[in-house]
Coordinates of C-alpha atoms in Angstrom, one line a residue:
Chain A
M1072 CA 90.5 46.9 26.3
A1073 CA 87.8 44.4 27.5
R1074 CA 86.6 45.9 30.3
E1075 CA 86.3 49.3 28.5
R1076 CA 83.9 47.5 25.9
T1077 CA 81.6 46.2 28.2
G1078 CA 81.5 49.3 29.4
D1079 CA 79.5 51.1 26.6
G1080 CA 75.9 50.2 28.2
S1081 CA 74.9 47.7 26.4
N1082 CA 77.1 44.5 28.0
G1083 CA 78.6 44.3 24.4
M1084 CA 75.9 42.3 23.1
A1085 CA 72.8 43.2 20.8
H1086 CA 69.6 42.6 22.9
A1087 CA 66.5 41.0 21.1
G1088 CA 64.0 43.9 21.1
A1089 CA 63.8 47.4 19.9
T1090 CA 67.1 48.7 21.3
H1091 CA 69.4 50.0 18.6
Y1092 CA 73.1 48.7 19.0
V1093 CA 76.1 50.3 17.8
R1094 CA 79.4 48.8 18.8
Q1095 CA 81.8 51.2 20.0
T1096 CA 85.7 49.1 19.9
P1097 CA 86.3 47.1 16.8
I1098 CA 87.5 43.6 18.1
D1099 CA 90.7 42.6 17.0
A1100 CA 91.3 38.9 16.2
R1101 CA 92.7 36.9 18.5
A1102 CA 95.0 33.6 18.4
A1103 CA 92.8 30.3 18.5
P1104 CA 93.6 28.5 22.2
A1105 CA 96.3 25.9 22.2
P1106 CA 95.5 22.8 21.0
A1107 CA 95.4 19.7 23.6
G1108 CA 98.6 18.6 24.3
M1109 CA 99.6 15.0 23.0
S1110 CA 99.2 12.9 26.6
L1111 CA 96.0 14.5 27.2
R1112 CA 94.8 13.6 23.4
W1113 CA 96.4 10.1 23.8
R1114 CA 94.6 9.7 27.4
R1115 CA 91.1 10.6 25.7
A1116 CA 91.8 8.4 22.8
F1117 CA 92.5 5.0 24.9
F1118 CA 91.3 5.7 28.3
P1119 CA 88.3 7.9 27.8
S1120 CA 86.4 5.9 30.5
P1121 CA 87.4 2.7 32.8
A1122 CA 85.6 0.5 30.6
M1123 CA 87.3 1.4 27.5
G1124 CA 90.6 1.7 29.1
A1125 CA 90.1 -1.6 30.3
V1126 CA 89.5 -2.5 26.3
S1127 CA 92.7 -0.5 25.2
L1128 CA 94.6 -2.7 27.9
S1129 CA 93.6 -6.2 26.9
L1130 CA 93.8 -5.3 23.2
L1131 CA 97.2 -3.9 23.8
V1132 CA 98.0 -7.2 25.9
L1133 CA 96.5 -9.3 23.1
F1134 CA 98.6 -7.6 20.6
T1135 CA 102.2 -7.7 22.2
L1136 CA 101.9 -11.6 22.8
L1137 CA 100.9 -11.8 19.0
G1138 CA 103.9 -9.3 18.1
W1139 CA 106.2 -11.8 20.2
R1140 CA 104.9 -15.0 18.3
A1141 CA 105.4 -13.0 15.1
L1142 CA 109.0 -12.4 15.8
Q1143 CA 110.1 -15.3 17.4
W1144 CA 108.9 -17.0 14.2
A1145 CA 109.7 -14.5 11.3
V1146 CA 113.2 -13.4 13.5
L1147 CA 114.4 -15.3 16.3
N1148 CA 114.1 -19.2 15.1
A1149 CA 114.2 -17.9 11.5
H1150 CA 116.6 -19.9 9.5
W1151 CA 118.2 -17.7 7.4
A1152 CA 120.5 -19.3 4.8
G1153 CA 121.3 -22.7 3.1
A1154 CA 120.9 -24.4 -0.2
S1155 CA 118.0 -27.2 0.5
S1156 CA 115.0 -28.0 2.9
A1157 CA 117.7 -29.2 5.0
A1158 CA 118.5 -25.8 6.0
C1159 CA 114.9 -25.4 7.9
P1160 CA 114.5 -28.3 10.3
G1161 CA 111.0 -28.0 12.5
D1162 CA 108.6 -25.3 12.1
A1163 CA 109.4 -23.3 15.1
G1164 CA 110.8 -20.4 12.7
A1165 CA 110.7 -19.1 9.3
C1166 CA 112.8 -20.5 6.6
W1167 CA 114.1 -17.5 4.6
A1168 CA 116.8 -19.7 3.3
F1169 CA 114.0 -20.7 1.0
V1170 CA 113.8 -17.1 -0.1
T1171 CA 117.4 -15.9 -0.3
A1172 CA 117.8 -19.1 -2.5
R1173 CA 115.4 -18.7 -4.8
W1174 CA 115.0 -15.1 -5.4
K1175 CA 116.1 -15.4 -9.4
P1176 CA 113.7 -17.3 -10.4
W1177 CA 110.8 -15.3 -8.6
L1178 CA 112.1 -12.4 -10.1
V1179 CA 112.7 -13.2 -13.8
G1180 CA 111.5 -17.1 -14.0
N1181 CA 113.3 -19.0 -16.6
Y1182 CA 114.2 -16.1 -18.2
P1183 CA 117.6 -17.1 -20.1
V1184 CA 120.7 -16.3 -18.1
A1185 CA 122.3 -14.6 -21.4
E1186 CA 119.5 -12.5 -22.0
L1187 CA 118.7 -11.3 -18.4
W1188 CA 120.1 -7.9 -19.4
R1189 CA 116.7 -7.3 -20.9
A1190 CA 114.8 -8.1 -17.8
W1191 CA 117.1 -6.0 -15.5
T1192 CA 116.6 -3.1 -18.0
C1193 CA 112.2 -3.2 -17.9
F1194 CA 112.9 -3.2 -14.1
G1195 CA 115.2 -0.2 -14.1
A1196 CA 112.9 1.5 -16.5
F1197 CA 110.2 1.0 -14.6
A1198 CA 111.6 2.3 -11.2
L1199 CA 112.9 5.3 -13.4
F1200 CA 109.1 5.8 -14.6
W1201 CA 107.6 5.3 -11.2
A1202 CA 110.4 7.4 -9.6
W1203 CA 108.9 10.5 -12.4
V1204 CA 105.6 9.5 -11.7
V1205 CA 105.5 10.0 -7.8
R1206 CA 108.0 13.0 -8.2
R1207 CA 105.8 14.8 -10.7
S1208 CA 102.3 13.9 -10.8
H1209 CA 100.4 16.8 -10.2
T1210 CA 97.1 16.7 -12.1
A1211 CA 97.8 18.8 -14.8
S1212 CA 100.6 16.2 -16.1
M1213 CA 97.8 13.2 -15.4
Q1214 CA 97.6 12.2 -19.1
R1215 CA 101.4 12.4 -19.6
V1216 CA 101.3 9.6 -16.7
L1217 CA 98.4 7.7 -18.3
L1218 CA 100.5 8.0 -21.6
G1219 CA 103.6 5.9 -20.2
F1220 CA 101.2 3.4 -18.9
V1221 CA 100.2 2.7 -22.1
G1222 CA 103.7 3.0 -24.2
L1223 CA 105.8 1.4 -21.8
P1224 CA 104.5 -2.0 -21.6
V1225 CA 104.5 -2.3 -25.2
A1226 CA 108.0 -1.4 -25.1
F1227 CA 108.9 -4.1 -22.6
F1228 CA 106.8 -6.8 -24.5
V1229 CA 109.4 -5.9 -27.5
L1230 CA 112.7 -5.8 -25.7
L1231 CA 111.6 -9.2 -23.6
R1232 CA 110.3 -11.4 -26.5
G1233 CA 113.1 -10.0 -28.7
G1234 CA 113.3 -11.1 -32.5
G1235 CA 115.2 -9.2 -35.3
P1236 CA 119.0 -9.0 -34.0
L1237 CA 118.0 -10.2 -30.7
P1238 CA 117.3 -13.9 -30.0
V1239 CA 113.4 -14.5 -29.5
V1240 CA 112.6 -15.4 -25.8
E1241 CA 109.3 -16.9 -25.8
P1242 CA 106.8 -15.4 -23.0
T1243 CA 106.8 -19.1 -21.7
R1244 CA 110.1 -18.7 -20.2
W1245 CA 109.3 -15.5 -18.2
G1246 CA 108.1 -15.9 -15.0
G1247 CA 107.7 -14.0 -11.2
L1248 CA 107.8 -10.7 -10.7
L1249 CA 108.9 -10.1 -14.2
L1250 CA 105.6 -11.6 -15.3
T1251 CA 103.6 -9.8 -13.2
L1252 CA 104.8 -6.4 -13.5
V1253 CA 104.5 -7.0 -17.7
V1254 CA 100.8 -8.5 -17.2
T1255 CA 100.1 -5.9 -15.0
L1256 CA 101.5 -3.2 -17.4
A1257 CA 100.0 -4.7 -20.5
T1258 CA 96.6 -5.4 -19.0
F1259 CA 96.5 -1.0 -18.3
A1260 CA 97.6 -0.6 -21.3
T1261 CA 94.9 -2.3 -23.1
A1262 CA 92.0 -2.4 -20.3
L1263 CA 91.9 1.5 -19.8
P1264 CA 91.8 2.6 -23.6
L1265 CA 89.3 0.1 -24.3
G1266 CA 87.3 0.8 -21.0
L1267 CA 87.5 4.8 -22.4
C1268 CA 85.6 3.9 -25.5
L1269 CA 83.0 1.4 -23.8
A1270 CA 82.4 4.4 -21.5
L1271 CA 81.9 6.6 -24.7
G1272 CA 80.0 4.0 -26.4
R1273 CA 77.4 3.9 -23.4
R1274 CA 77.0 7.3 -24.1
S1275 CA 76.5 7.0 -27.8
L1276 CA 74.0 8.4 -29.8
L1277 CA 73.8 5.3 -32.1
P1278 CA 71.6 2.3 -29.9
V1279 CA 73.3 -0.5 -31.4
V1280 CA 76.7 1.1 -30.2
R1281 CA 75.0 1.8 -26.7
W1282 CA 73.7 -1.5 -26.6
L1283 CA 76.7 -3.5 -27.4
C1284 CA 78.8 -1.5 -24.8
G1285 CA 76.3 -1.9 -22.3
V1286 CA 75.5 -5.8 -22.6
F1287 CA 79.8 -6.1 -23.0
V1288 CA 80.4 -4.0 -19.4
E1289 CA 77.2 -5.8 -17.5
G1290 CA 78.2 -9.4 -18.8
M1291 CA 81.8 -8.6 -17.8
R1292 CA 81.0 -7.4 -14.4
A1293 CA 78.7 -10.1 -13.7
V1294 CA 81.3 -13.2 -14.1
P1295 CA 84.0 -13.8 -11.8
L1296 CA 87.5 -13.3 -13.0
L1297 CA 88.7 -17.1 -12.7
A1298 CA 85.9 -18.2 -14.8
V1299 CA 87.3 -15.4 -17.5
L1300 CA 90.3 -16.7 -17.1
F1301 CA 89.8 -20.3 -17.6
I1302 CA 87.7 -20.1 -20.4
A1303 CA 90.4 -17.8 -22.1
A1304 CA 92.7 -21.0 -21.3
T1305 CA 90.8 -24.0 -22.2
L1306 CA 87.8 -22.7 -24.7
V1307 CA 89.5 -19.7 -26.4
P1308 CA 91.9 -22.1 -28.4
L1309 CA 88.8 -24.6 -29.4
F1310 CA 87.1 -21.3 -31.0
L1311 CA 90.2 -19.9 -32.6
P1312 CA 90.5 -21.1 -36.7
K1313 CA 93.0 -23.9 -37.1
G1314 CA 96.7 -22.8 -37.6
M1315 CA 96.4 -19.7 -35.5
N1316 CA 97.4 -20.0 -32.1
L1317 CA 97.6 -17.5 -29.3
D1318 CA 99.9 -18.7 -26.6
L1319 CA 98.9 -19.0 -23.1
F1320 CA 100.3 -15.5 -22.1
A1321 CA 98.4 -13.8 -24.5
R1322 CA 94.7 -15.2 -24.2
A1323 CA 95.7 -14.5 -20.0
V1324 CA 96.5 -11.0 -20.9
L1325 CA 93.3 -10.8 -23.3
A1326 CA 91.3 -12.2 -20.4
F1327 CA 92.9 -9.7 -18.0
A1328 CA 92.3 -6.6 -20.6
L1329 CA 88.7 -7.5 -21.3
F1330 CA 87.8 -8.1 -17.7
N1331 CA 89.2 -4.9 -16.5
A1332 CA 88.3 -2.8 -19.2
A1333 CA 84.7 -3.4 -17.9
M1334 CA 85.7 -2.6 -14.8
A1335 CA 87.8 0.9 -16.1
A1336 CA 84.5 1.5 -18.3
E1337 CA 81.9 2.0 -15.1
V1338 CA 84.8 4.2 -13.3
F1339 CA 85.2 6.6 -17.0
R1340 CA 81.3 6.4 -17.1
G1341 CA 81.0 8.3 -13.3
G1342 CA 83.6 10.2 -14.5
L1343 CA 81.8 11.3 -17.6
Q1344 CA 78.8 12.0 -15.5
S1345 CA 80.5 14.2 -13.2
I1346 CA 81.1 16.6 -15.9
G1347 CA 77.9 18.6 -16.1
R1348 CA 75.8 19.6 -19.0
G1349 CA 76.9 23.3 -18.8
Q1350 CA 80.6 22.6 -19.5
R1351 CA 79.3 20.8 -22.8
E1352 CA 76.8 23.4 -23.7
A1353 CA 79.7 26.1 -23.0
A1354 CA 82.1 24.4 -25.2
T1355 CA 79.3 24.3 -28.0
T1356 CA 78.5 28.0 -27.4
V1357 CA 82.4 28.8 -28.0
G1358 CA 82.1 27.1 -31.4
L1359 CA 83.5 23.8 -30.2
S1360 CA 82.5 20.6 -32.2
D1361 CA 81.3 17.8 -30.5
F1362 CA 84.4 16.0 -30.6
A1363 CA 86.5 18.9 -29.9
A1364 CA 84.2 19.4 -26.7
L1365 CA 85.0 16.0 -25.8
R1366 CA 88.8 16.0 -26.0
L1367 CA 89.6 19.7 -25.1
I1368 CA 86.7 20.0 -22.0
V1369 CA 85.1 16.9 -21.1
L1370 CA 87.8 14.0 -21.0
P1371 CA 90.6 16.4 -19.2
Q1372 CA 88.4 17.1 -16.5
A1373 CA 86.6 13.2 -16.2
V1374 CA 90.0 11.6 -16.2
T1375 CA 91.4 13.7 -13.7
A1376 CA 88.5 13.3 -11.8
V1377 CA 88.6 9.4 -11.6
V1378 CA 92.3 8.6 -11.2
P1379 CA 92.4 7.6 -7.8
A1380 CA 90.0 5.2 -9.1
L1381 CA 92.0 4.0 -11.8
V1382 CA 94.8 3.6 -9.3
N1383 CA 92.3 1.2 -7.3
I1384 CA 91.7 -0.8 -10.6
M1385 CA 95.3 -0.9 -10.7
I1386 CA 96.1 -2.7 -7.2
A1387 CA 93.3 -5.1 -8.5
V1388 CA 95.0 -6.1 -11.3
I1389 CA 98.3 -6.6 -9.5
K1390 CA 96.7 -9.0 -6.8
E1391 CA 94.5 -10.6 -9.4
T1392 CA 97.9 -11.8 -11.3
T1393 CA 98.1 -14.2 -8.7
L1394 CA 95.0 -16.0 -10.3
L1395 CA 97.6 -16.7 -13.2
S1396 CA 99.2 -19.7 -11.4
V1397 CA 95.8 -21.4 -11.3
I1398 CA 96.1 -21.8 -15.3
G1399 CA 99.6 -22.6 -15.1
V1400 CA 101.2 -19.7 -15.8
N1401 CA 104.4 -18.7 -14.0
D1402 CA 104.0 -15.9 -12.0
L1403 CA 105.4 -14.7 -8.8
L1404 CA 102.8 -17.0 -6.7
G1405 CA 103.5 -19.6 -9.3
A1406 CA 107.2 -19.4 -8.9
V1407 CA 106.9 -19.6 -5.5
E1408 CA 104.8 -22.9 -5.3
N1409 CA 107.0 -24.2 -8.2
G1410 CA 109.8 -23.4 -5.8
A1411 CA 108.3 -25.6 -2.9
R1412 CA 107.6 -28.3 -5.1
S1413 CA 111.8 -28.8 -6.5
P1414 CA 113.5 -31.8 -5.1
D1415 CA 115.7 -29.5 -2.8
W1416 CA 112.7 -27.7 -1.0
M1417 CA 110.4 -30.8 -0.7
G1418 CA 108.7 -31.9 2.4
E1419 CA 108.1 -28.7 5.3
S1420 CA 105.1 -27.4 4.9
N1421 CA 106.7 -24.6 7.0
I1422 CA 109.1 -23.7 3.6
L1423 CA 105.5 -23.2 1.2
T1424 CA 104.2 -21.0 4.3
S1425 CA 107.5 -18.8 4.7
G1426 CA 106.9 -18.3 1.1
Y1427 CA 103.8 -17.2 1.2
V1428 CA 104.5 -14.7 3.9
F1429 CA 107.1 -13.4 1.8
L1430 CA 104.6 -13.1 -0.9
A1431 CA 101.9 -11.8 1.2
L1432 CA 104.6 -8.8 2.3
A1433 CA 105.8 -8.2 -1.2
Y1434 CA 102.5 -7.6 -2.8
L1435 CA 101.6 -5.4 0.5
T1436 CA 104.6 -3.1 0.1
V1437 CA 103.4 -2.8 -3.7
C1438 CA 99.7 -1.9 -2.8
Y1439 CA 100.4 0.1 0.1
G1440 CA 102.7 2.3 -1.8
L1441 CA 100.5 2.7 -4.7
S1442 CA 97.5 3.2 -2.4
R1443 CA 99.3 5.9 -0.6
Y1444 CA 99.9 7.4 -3.7
S1445 CA 96.5 7.4 -4.9
R1446 CA 95.6 9.1 -1.4
R1447 CA 97.9 11.9 -2.1
L1448 CA 96.6 12.2 -5.7
E1449 CA 93.1 12.8 -3.7
A1450 CA 94.8 15.3 -1.3
R1451 CA 96.4 17.3 -4.4
R1452 CA 92.7 18.6 -6.0
Chain B
M1312 CA 61.8 29.3 -47.6
T1313 CA 58.9 30.0 -45.8
S1314 CA 58.9 32.7 -43.3
R1315 CA 55.6 33.6 -43.7
G1316 CA 54.4 37.1 -42.7
T1317 CA 57.7 38.3 -41.7
P1318 CA 59.9 39.9 -44.3
E1319 CA 63.5 39.5 -43.4
T1320 CA 65.9 42.7 -43.9
N1321 CA 69.3 42.5 -44.0
A1322 CA 69.4 43.9 -40.8
T1323 CA 67.7 41.1 -39.3
V1324 CA 70.2 39.1 -37.2
A1325 CA 67.9 36.5 -35.8
S1326 CA 64.2 35.6 -36.5
L1327 CA 62.1 33.2 -35.1
V1328 CA 59.0 31.6 -36.8
R1329 CA 56.2 30.1 -34.9
I1330 CA 58.4 28.0 -32.9
N1331 CA 57.0 25.3 -31.0
K1332 CA 58.4 23.2 -28.5
W1333 CA 57.3 20.4 -26.2
Y1334 CA 59.3 18.8 -23.0
G1335 CA 57.4 15.6 -23.2
A1336 CA 53.4 16.5 -23.4
Y1337 CA 54.6 20.1 -21.6
H1338 CA 54.2 22.9 -24.1
A1339 CA 57.2 24.6 -23.5
L1340 CA 57.1 27.4 -26.5
R1341 CA 53.9 28.3 -28.0
D1342 CA 53.9 29.8 -31.7
V1343 CA 56.8 32.3 -30.8
D1344 CA 57.3 34.8 -33.3
L1345 CA 60.6 36.9 -32.2
Q1346 CA 62.5 39.3 -34.9
V1347 CA 66.2 40.7 -33.2
A1348 CA 67.4 43.5 -35.7
S1349 CA 71.5 44.2 -35.8
G1350 CA 72.5 46.2 -32.9
E1351 CA 69.2 45.9 -31.0
R1352 CA 68.8 45.2 -27.4
V1353 CA 66.2 42.8 -26.2
V1354 CA 65.2 42.1 -22.8
I1355 CA 62.9 39.2 -22.0
C1356 CA 61.4 38.8 -18.6
G1357 CA 58.3 36.9 -17.0
P1358 CA 57.8 34.6 -14.1
S1359 CA 60.0 31.4 -13.9
G1360 CA 58.8 28.7 -16.0
S1361 CA 57.3 30.8 -18.6
G1362 CA 59.8 29.8 -21.2
K1363 CA 62.4 32.8 -21.2
S1364 CA 65.5 30.7 -21.1
T1365 CA 63.9 28.0 -23.4
L1366 CA 63.5 30.6 -25.9
V1367 CA 67.1 32.0 -25.9
R1368 CA 68.3 28.8 -25.7
T1369 CA 66.6 27.8 -28.9
V1370 CA 68.1 30.3 -30.8
N1371 CA 71.6 29.0 -30.7
L1372 CA 70.1 25.4 -30.8
L1373 CA 70.9 24.2 -27.5
E1374 CA 67.2 23.3 -27.3
P1375 CA 65.8 21.2 -30.1
F1376 CA 62.2 22.4 -31.3
Q1377 CA 59.4 20.3 -32.9
Q1378 CA 57.6 22.9 -35.2
G1379 CA 58.9 26.5 -36.6
R1380 CA 61.8 27.6 -38.3
L1381 CA 64.7 29.2 -37.5
H1382 CA 67.1 31.8 -39.2
V1383 CA 69.9 33.1 -37.5
C1384 CA 73.0 34.9 -38.5
G1385 CA 72.5 33.5 -42.1
V1386 CA 71.8 29.8 -41.1
D1387 CA 68.4 28.7 -41.6
V1388 CA 67.2 25.8 -39.6
G1389 CA 64.1 24.0 -39.8
A1390 CA 62.5 21.7 -36.9
D1391 CA 62.9 18.8 -39.0
K1392 CA 66.5 20.0 -40.1
I1393 CA 68.3 20.4 -36.7
T1394 CA 71.7 18.9 -37.3
R1395 CA 74.8 19.2 -35.4
A1396 CA 76.6 21.3 -38.3
A1397 CA 73.8 23.6 -38.3
R1398 CA 74.2 23.8 -34.1
L1399 CA 77.8 24.3 -34.7
A1400 CA 77.4 27.0 -37.8
V1401 CA 74.8 29.0 -35.6
N1402 CA 77.3 28.8 -32.2
R1403 CA 80.0 30.0 -34.4
R1404 CA 78.2 33.2 -34.9
V1405 CA 76.3 33.8 -31.5
G1406 CA 77.9 33.8 -28.1
M1407 CA 76.3 33.4 -25.1
V1408 CA 76.7 34.0 -21.3
F1409 CA 74.8 31.1 -18.6
Q1410 CA 73.5 31.9 -15.3
Q1411 CA 76.2 29.2 -14.1
F1412 CA 79.3 31.1 -15.8
N1413 CA 80.1 27.5 -17.0
L1414 CA 83.7 28.5 -17.7
F1415 CA 86.0 26.1 -17.9
P1416 CA 87.6 24.8 -14.6
H1417 CA 90.7 23.2 -15.9
M1418 CA 92.0 25.9 -17.8
S1419 CA 93.1 29.3 -16.9
V1420 CA 91.3 32.4 -17.8
L1421 CA 93.5 32.8 -21.0
Q1422 CA 93.0 29.4 -21.9
N1423 CA 89.1 29.8 -21.6
L1424 CA 89.2 32.2 -23.4
T1425 CA 91.2 31.4 -26.5
V1426 CA 90.3 27.4 -26.9
G1427 CA 87.0 28.5 -29.2
P1428 CA 88.7 30.5 -31.5
V1429 CA 91.7 28.5 -31.7
W1430 CA 89.8 24.9 -31.9
G1431 CA 86.4 26.1 -33.1
R1432 CA 87.3 28.9 -36.0
G1433 CA 91.0 27.9 -36.8
V1434 CA 92.4 31.6 -35.1
S1435 CA 95.9 31.4 -35.1
R1436 CA 97.0 31.0 -31.0
K1437 CA 98.9 34.4 -31.0
E1438 CA 95.9 36.1 -32.9
A1439 CA 93.6 34.6 -30.0
D1440 CA 96.0 35.4 -27.5
E1441 CA 95.8 39.3 -28.6
L1442 CA 91.9 39.4 -29.1
A1443 CA 91.7 37.5 -25.6
M1444 CA 94.0 40.4 -24.0
H1445 CA 92.0 42.9 -25.7
Y1446 CA 88.5 41.6 -24.2
L1447 CA 89.9 40.8 -20.9
Q1448 CA 91.2 44.7 -20.7
R1449 CA 87.7 45.5 -21.5
V1450 CA 86.0 43.7 -18.7
G1451 CA 88.6 45.2 -16.4
L1452 CA 90.4 41.4 -15.7
I1453 CA 93.9 41.8 -17.2
D1454 CA 95.5 41.2 -14.0
H1455 CA 93.8 37.7 -13.9
V1456 CA 95.0 36.1 -17.1
H1457 CA 96.8 33.3 -15.5
K1458 CA 94.6 32.6 -12.7
H1459 CA 92.3 29.6 -12.7
P1460 CA 88.1 30.2 -12.5
A1461 CA 88.2 28.8 -9.0
Q1462 CA 90.4 31.9 -7.8
L1463 CA 87.9 34.4 -8.9
S1464 CA 84.5 35.7 -7.5
G1465 CA 81.4 35.2 -9.1
G1466 CA 81.3 38.5 -10.6
Q1467 CA 84.9 38.2 -11.9
Q1468 CA 84.0 34.7 -13.2
Q1469 CA 80.6 36.0 -15.0
R1470 CA 83.0 38.7 -16.8
V1471 CA 85.3 36.2 -17.9
A1472 CA 82.4 34.8 -19.3
I1473 CA 81.1 37.7 -21.1
A1474 CA 84.9 38.0 -22.6
R1475 CA 84.7 34.4 -23.7
A1476 CA 81.5 35.0 -25.6
L1477 CA 82.9 38.3 -26.8
C1478 CA 86.3 36.4 -28.0
T1479 CA 84.2 34.1 -30.8
R1480 CA 83.7 37.7 -32.0
P1481 CA 79.6 36.9 -32.0
Q1482 CA 77.0 38.8 -34.3
L1483 CA 74.7 38.4 -31.4
V1484 CA 75.4 37.3 -27.6
L1485 CA 72.4 35.7 -25.7
F1486 CA 72.6 36.3 -21.7
D1487 CA 70.4 33.9 -19.9
E1488 CA 70.0 35.3 -16.2
P1489 CA 73.8 36.6 -15.9
T1490 CA 72.9 38.1 -12.5
A1491 CA 71.0 35.5 -11.1
S1492 CA 73.6 33.4 -9.0
L1493 CA 75.5 36.4 -8.2
D1494 CA 75.8 38.1 -4.6
P1495 CA 74.1 41.1 -4.5
E1496 CA 77.4 42.7 -4.1
M1497 CA 78.6 41.6 -7.6
V1498 CA 75.9 42.0 -9.6
S1499 CA 76.5 45.7 -10.4
E1500 CA 79.9 45.3 -11.9
V1501 CA 78.5 42.6 -14.1
L1502 CA 75.6 44.6 -15.5
Q1503 CA 78.3 47.6 -15.8
T1504 CA 80.1 45.3 -18.4
M1505 CA 77.1 44.3 -20.2
E1506 CA 75.8 48.2 -20.4
S1507 CA 78.9 49.0 -22.0
L1508 CA 78.7 46.4 -24.7
A1509 CA 75.2 47.1 -25.1
R1510 CA 76.5 51.1 -25.6
E1511 CA 79.1 49.8 -28.1
G1512 CA 76.0 48.7 -30.5
M1513 CA 76.4 44.8 -29.7
T1514 CA 73.1 43.1 -30.6
M1515 CA 72.0 41.6 -27.4
V1516 CA 69.1 39.1 -26.0
V1517 CA 68.8 39.4 -22.2
V1518 CA 66.8 37.2 -20.1
T1519 CA 66.9 39.0 -16.6
H1520 CA 65.0 40.0 -13.7
E1521 CA 66.8 43.3 -13.6
M1522 CA 64.1 45.7 -14.3
G1523 CA 66.5 48.7 -13.7
F1524 CA 68.6 47.3 -16.6
A1525 CA 66.3 46.6 -18.5
R1526 CA 64.8 50.1 -18.3
R1527 CA 68.4 51.4 -18.9
V1528 CA 69.5 49.4 -21.9
A1529 CA 66.8 47.8 -23.9
D1530 CA 65.3 49.0 -27.2
R1531 CA 62.3 46.8 -26.5
V1532 CA 61.4 44.6 -23.7
L1533 CA 59.3 41.3 -24.0
F1534 CA 57.0 39.6 -21.2
M1535 CA 56.5 36.2 -21.3
D1536 CA 54.0 34.0 -19.8
Q1537 CA 53.3 29.9 -20.2
G1538 CA 55.4 29.4 -23.1
Q1539 CA 54.1 32.8 -24.9
I1540 CA 54.9 36.3 -25.8
I1541 CA 52.1 38.3 -24.1
E1542 CA 53.7 41.8 -24.4
A1543 CA 56.4 43.3 -26.1
A1544 CA 57.0 47.2 -26.4
P1545 CA 59.9 50.0 -26.0
P1546 CA 60.8 50.2 -22.1
G1547 CA 59.0 53.4 -21.5
D1548 CA 55.4 52.1 -22.5
F1549 CA 56.7 48.3 -21.2
F1550 CA 56.8 49.9 -17.4
E1551 CA 54.7 52.8 -17.8
R1552 CA 51.7 52.0 -19.7
P1553 CA 51.4 47.9 -19.7
R1554 CA 48.3 46.7 -21.2
S1555 CA 47.4 43.1 -20.7
P1556 CA 46.4 42.5 -17.1
R1557 CA 49.1 39.8 -16.6
L1558 CA 51.9 42.1 -16.9
R1559 CA 50.5 44.8 -14.8
S1560 CA 50.1 42.4 -12.2
F1561 CA 53.8 41.3 -12.6
L1562 CA 54.8 44.6 -12.8
G1563 CA 53.2 45.2 -9.7
Q1564 CA 54.8 42.5 -7.8
V1565 CA 58.2 42.8 -9.0
L1566 CA 58.7 46.5 -8.5
A1567 CA 56.9 46.4 -5.4
H1568 CA 59.4 44.5 -4.0
R1569 CA 62.3 45.5 -6.1
D1570 CA 64.3 43.2 -5.0
P1571 CA 66.3 41.6 -7.8
H1572 CA 67.0 38.2 -6.2
V1573 CA 63.4 37.1 -5.8
D1574 CA 62.7 35.0 -8.2
I1575 CA 59.3 35.8 -9.5

């Protein structure tokens, strides 16, 4: 075949100049050459030259040594069971006994044992919700997912706090992972709508609204979260009128909500800006009012565009909840530290270290999972 | 009402009286007077930056103006009273087709066509669906009703945009360079759709560089330069006996190249 084609007098090429070239035989599509095999790709990646090979090998040795030390500490020399610090002598191995013995306060804090079913219900409901989100969150149902994030924490708060037929459990008795979960969700439920309002406010036609929203967002973004938390914990009670009392939990959630609303506002603003003027004009010319255009044309596109960025804010919120322990709220980090201060587990620094490592792994699992999920959302678009 | 020197008849769909518009210090529209009669096809051409697009976008109040008076489909708007309500009222009677299509990418073709009637005009969903199917049939895209805009070619997208404009049952349709961003192969399918629309008596104002279309379809061709209407005539006179030197040189350049995609 190929021979015949080159035989048409022009070597199958359109030459420069005045020659009039016409292809005689059409070229059928051919399969692409096979990709390089696994071994070849590895060799290219790690040993492209002797020097780079040496770097690869020394890094391999380094990581092997570090990995071996970590394995010794975390598994081989670790202490797995026991009810007090006596179970973990020395610091050659991790003290997982600390973790296995105290999992309950770390999960739910001081929540009354008789009412624990409420906490388990919340965990279960969230697990179901999350499974639903991960399984079916193509972009079209994004609004429903966001709705769940707003509705769920309200339901959790009502159930956990009780009232009416249920005995009241004050938030001061909540703690550990439960508190972290509720604070994260409550922050999202308030910060997202507020952030959207702020973003829309910054585009308002009224200069006063635009200015106020701008000052709030820029102000919040310029202050560290820790400062906001301290203000909420110590200064806000002084400003409140006598007789009115917000508990520490509510003030902390408020601080988180306001701070992250400013973050979300910037994200939403980017989303709104990404929708071109043409979309709004087209909405106008088919007879939609400004509000209908916003609701039906601009917001669905803007919100879908920023979902990965919103997941990033969520990851940040989850990690920020550890700051709660600084102002004396018994979150997961606070629960671990309180545990290490209890008479049974006092003494060995290795015990607290083990607690911190466990904590880091727990946060890593949750946040890495969320991050993977966010990547998947991006890939789907 | 002070529509000086331009008596309106019942058959006038749009009437612009001494419209002036500035972008900052730049005088973009200068004393523009224009009447469009019901059923009339007006084509506007001219060099880029001459104010053609600004003019059609003024007709449905996408662009505000600083002086003059606008009377469109029974809505009377003075330069000092351009309100949201006026813009909404005008846009519920006037359709528009854009150069960049501006379809709603998150909606199916059917939703693109029905969102205006349902949420803007209070038409029932069933009725809006029937209307949409009718006009999709008209533009020959009935098979694509459940696709999203990104799955269509440029020419198909622009035909959907035309159907979308028709679904609002407009008394006047504005076209702002509807073929300027299409591949050459797709220009004719859009022009054919527009020509069949013209044959059925739709009132149209079309900004375009397609001189062939202007010749075949227009009742009147307008030439704009530097924000002013320089010359307006029926296509025969316009192309064969241009009077102003500016139009003569413009036609000389456009017709010499005959490439509709050179943005002159």
